[in-house]
Amino acid sequence: MLEAGMVSPPPATGLRYRALPADALVATPLDGLTLIFHRQSGLTHFVADPVPDLLAALWQGPADAALLTDRLAARFDLASSDGGDPAEIVAAHLAELDALGLVRRDG
């Protein structure tokens, strides 16, 4: 647990992640959000963009943040309004999805 004033380390961009099997999650769009029901845990997660796109790109095969960023860049303009590195932003999302149990580390 972080104490007041401590900054969490940035997520490692070299970690590889894999999507859960498609039948492990049930995704339902709802008013600009997506509800994702995780069958194994019984939990429903409310997510916003870019999470559904990240999951779809990860279903193409295991990837680290750099490869996943390349997959997404082929379909979307990934320019960040704050000038942040897209791969670092993707790595942070992957770490959050891993913590939620919606993706798994590969290896």
Short mmCIF file of C-alpha atoms in Angstrom, two decimals:
data_model
loop_
_atom_site.label_atom_id
_atom_site.label_comp_id
_atom_site.label_asym_id
_atom_site.label_seq_id
_atom_site.Cartn_x
_atom_site.Cartn_y
_atom_site.Cartn_z
CA MET A 1 0.00 0.00 0.00
CA LEU A 2 1.27 3.48 -0.84
CA GLU A 3 1.66 6.01 1.92
CA ALA A 4 0.76 9.68 1.50
CA GLY A 5 3.24 11.43 -0.74
CA MET A 6 4.57 8.21 -2.29
CA VAL A 7 4.36 7.80 -6.03
CA SER A 8 3.66 4.40 -7.52
CA PRO A 9 6.28 3.19 -9.98
CA PRO A 10 5.32 3.31 -13.65
CA PRO A 11 4.06 0.01 -15.05
CA ALA A 12 6.65 -2.10 -16.81
CA THR A 13 6.13 -1.79 -20.55
CA GLY A 14 7.99 -5.05 -21.35
CA LEU A 15 5.50 -7.36 -19.60
CA ARG A 16 3.49 -9.55 -21.95
CA TYR A 17 -0.22 -10.02 -21.41
CA ARG A 18 -2.77 -12.39 -22.85
CA ALA A 19 -6.52 -12.01 -23.14
CA LEU A 20 -8.83 -14.30 -21.28
CA PRO A 21 -10.73 -16.73 -23.50
CA ALA A 22 -13.57 -14.93 -25.26
CA ASP A 23 -16.18 -17.02 -23.42
CA ALA A 24 -14.78 -15.89 -20.02
CA LEU A 25 -16.16 -12.37 -20.51
CA VAL A 26 -19.52 -11.06 -21.63
CA ALA A 27 -19.36 -7.49 -22.96
CA THR A 28 -22.44 -5.33 -23.39
CA PRO A 29 -22.34 -1.72 -24.67
CA LEU A 30 -24.45 0.69 -22.61
CA ASP A 31 -24.69 4.46 -23.19
CA GLY A 32 -21.06 5.06 -24.11
CA LEU A 33 -19.71 2.57 -21.58
CA THR A 34 -19.21 -1.16 -21.80
CA LEU A 35 -20.28 -3.57 -19.10
CA ILE A 36 -17.97 -6.57 -18.86
CA PHE A 37 -19.22 -9.54 -16.87
CA HIS A 38 -16.37 -11.79 -15.73
CA ARG A 39 -17.94 -15.26 -15.52
CA GLN A 40 -15.36 -16.79 -13.17
CA SER A 41 -15.57 -14.07 -10.50
CA GLY A 42 -19.20 -13.11 -11.05
CA LEU A 43 -18.19 -9.45 -11.12
CA THR A 44 -19.39 -6.87 -13.61
CA HIS A 45 -17.00 -4.08 -14.56
CA PHE A 46 -18.08 -0.76 -16.10
CA VAL A 47 -15.36 0.33 -18.52
CA ALA A 48 -14.91 3.17 -20.97
CA ASP A 49 -12.81 3.61 -24.08
CA PRO A 50 -10.15 2.46 -24.76
CA VAL A 51 -10.66 -0.72 -22.70
CA PRO A 52 -12.89 -2.59 -25.20
CA ASP A 53 -10.40 -1.78 -27.99
CA LEU A 54 -7.45 -2.92 -25.84
CA LEU A 55 -9.18 -6.23 -25.14
CA ALA A 56 -10.06 -6.72 -28.81
CA ALA A 57 -6.44 -6.04 -29.83
CA LEU A 58 -5.19 -8.46 -27.18
CA TRP A 59 -7.47 -11.22 -28.52
CA GLN A 60 -5.23 -11.17 -31.62
CA GLY A 61 -2.54 -12.77 -29.45
CA PRO A 62 -0.31 -12.11 -26.44
CA ALA A 63 1.46 -8.76 -26.50
CA ASP A 64 3.46 -6.31 -24.49
CA ALA A 65 2.49 -2.64 -24.37
CA ALA A 66 4.64 -1.75 -27.39
CA LEU A 67 3.13 -4.43 -29.64
CA LEU A 68 -0.38 -3.67 -28.44
CA THR A 69 0.22 0.02 -29.12
CA ASP A 70 1.29 -0.88 -32.67
CA ARG A 71 -1.89 -2.92 -33.15
CA LEU A 72 -4.02 -0.04 -31.92
CA ALA A 73 -2.11 2.56 -33.97
CA ALA A 74 -3.06 0.64 -37.12
CA ARG A 75 -6.72 1.45 -36.35
CA PHE A 76 -6.68 4.65 -34.27
CA ASP A 77 -4.90 7.98 -33.93
CA LEU A 78 -3.03 7.53 -30.65
CA ALA A 79 -1.80 11.09 -30.24
CA SER A 80 -2.18 12.04 -26.59
CA SER A 81 -3.56 15.47 -25.74
CA ASP A 82 -1.07 15.75 -22.87
CA GLY A 83 1.88 14.53 -24.94
CA GLY A 84 2.17 11.26 -23.00
CA ASP A 85 3.83 8.20 -24.52
CA PRO A 86 1.06 5.96 -25.92
CA ALA A 87 2.97 2.78 -24.95
CA GLU A 88 3.19 3.94 -21.33
CA ILE A 89 -0.53 4.73 -21.32
CA VAL A 90 -1.30 1.28 -22.77
CA ALA A 91 1.02 -0.32 -20.17
CA ALA A 92 -0.88 1.43 -17.38
CA HIS A 93 -4.21 0.19 -18.76
CA LEU A 94 -2.83 -3.36 -19.02
CA ALA A 95 -1.67 -3.26 -15.41
CA GLU A 96 -5.14 -2.09 -14.33
CA LEU A 97 -6.86 -4.79 -16.39
CA ASP A 98 -4.52 -7.39 -14.90
CA ALA A 99 -5.38 -6.20 -11.39
CA LEU A 100 -9.09 -6.57 -12.24
CA GLY A 101 -8.52 -10.07 -13.62
CA LEU A 102 -9.66 -9.12 -17.13
CA VAL A 103 -6.27 -10.02 -18.70
CA ARG A 104 -3.39 -12.22 -17.54
CA ARG A 105 0.35 -11.84 -17.61
CA ASP A 106 1.84 -14.17 -20.16
CA GLY A 107 4.62 -16.33 -18.81
#
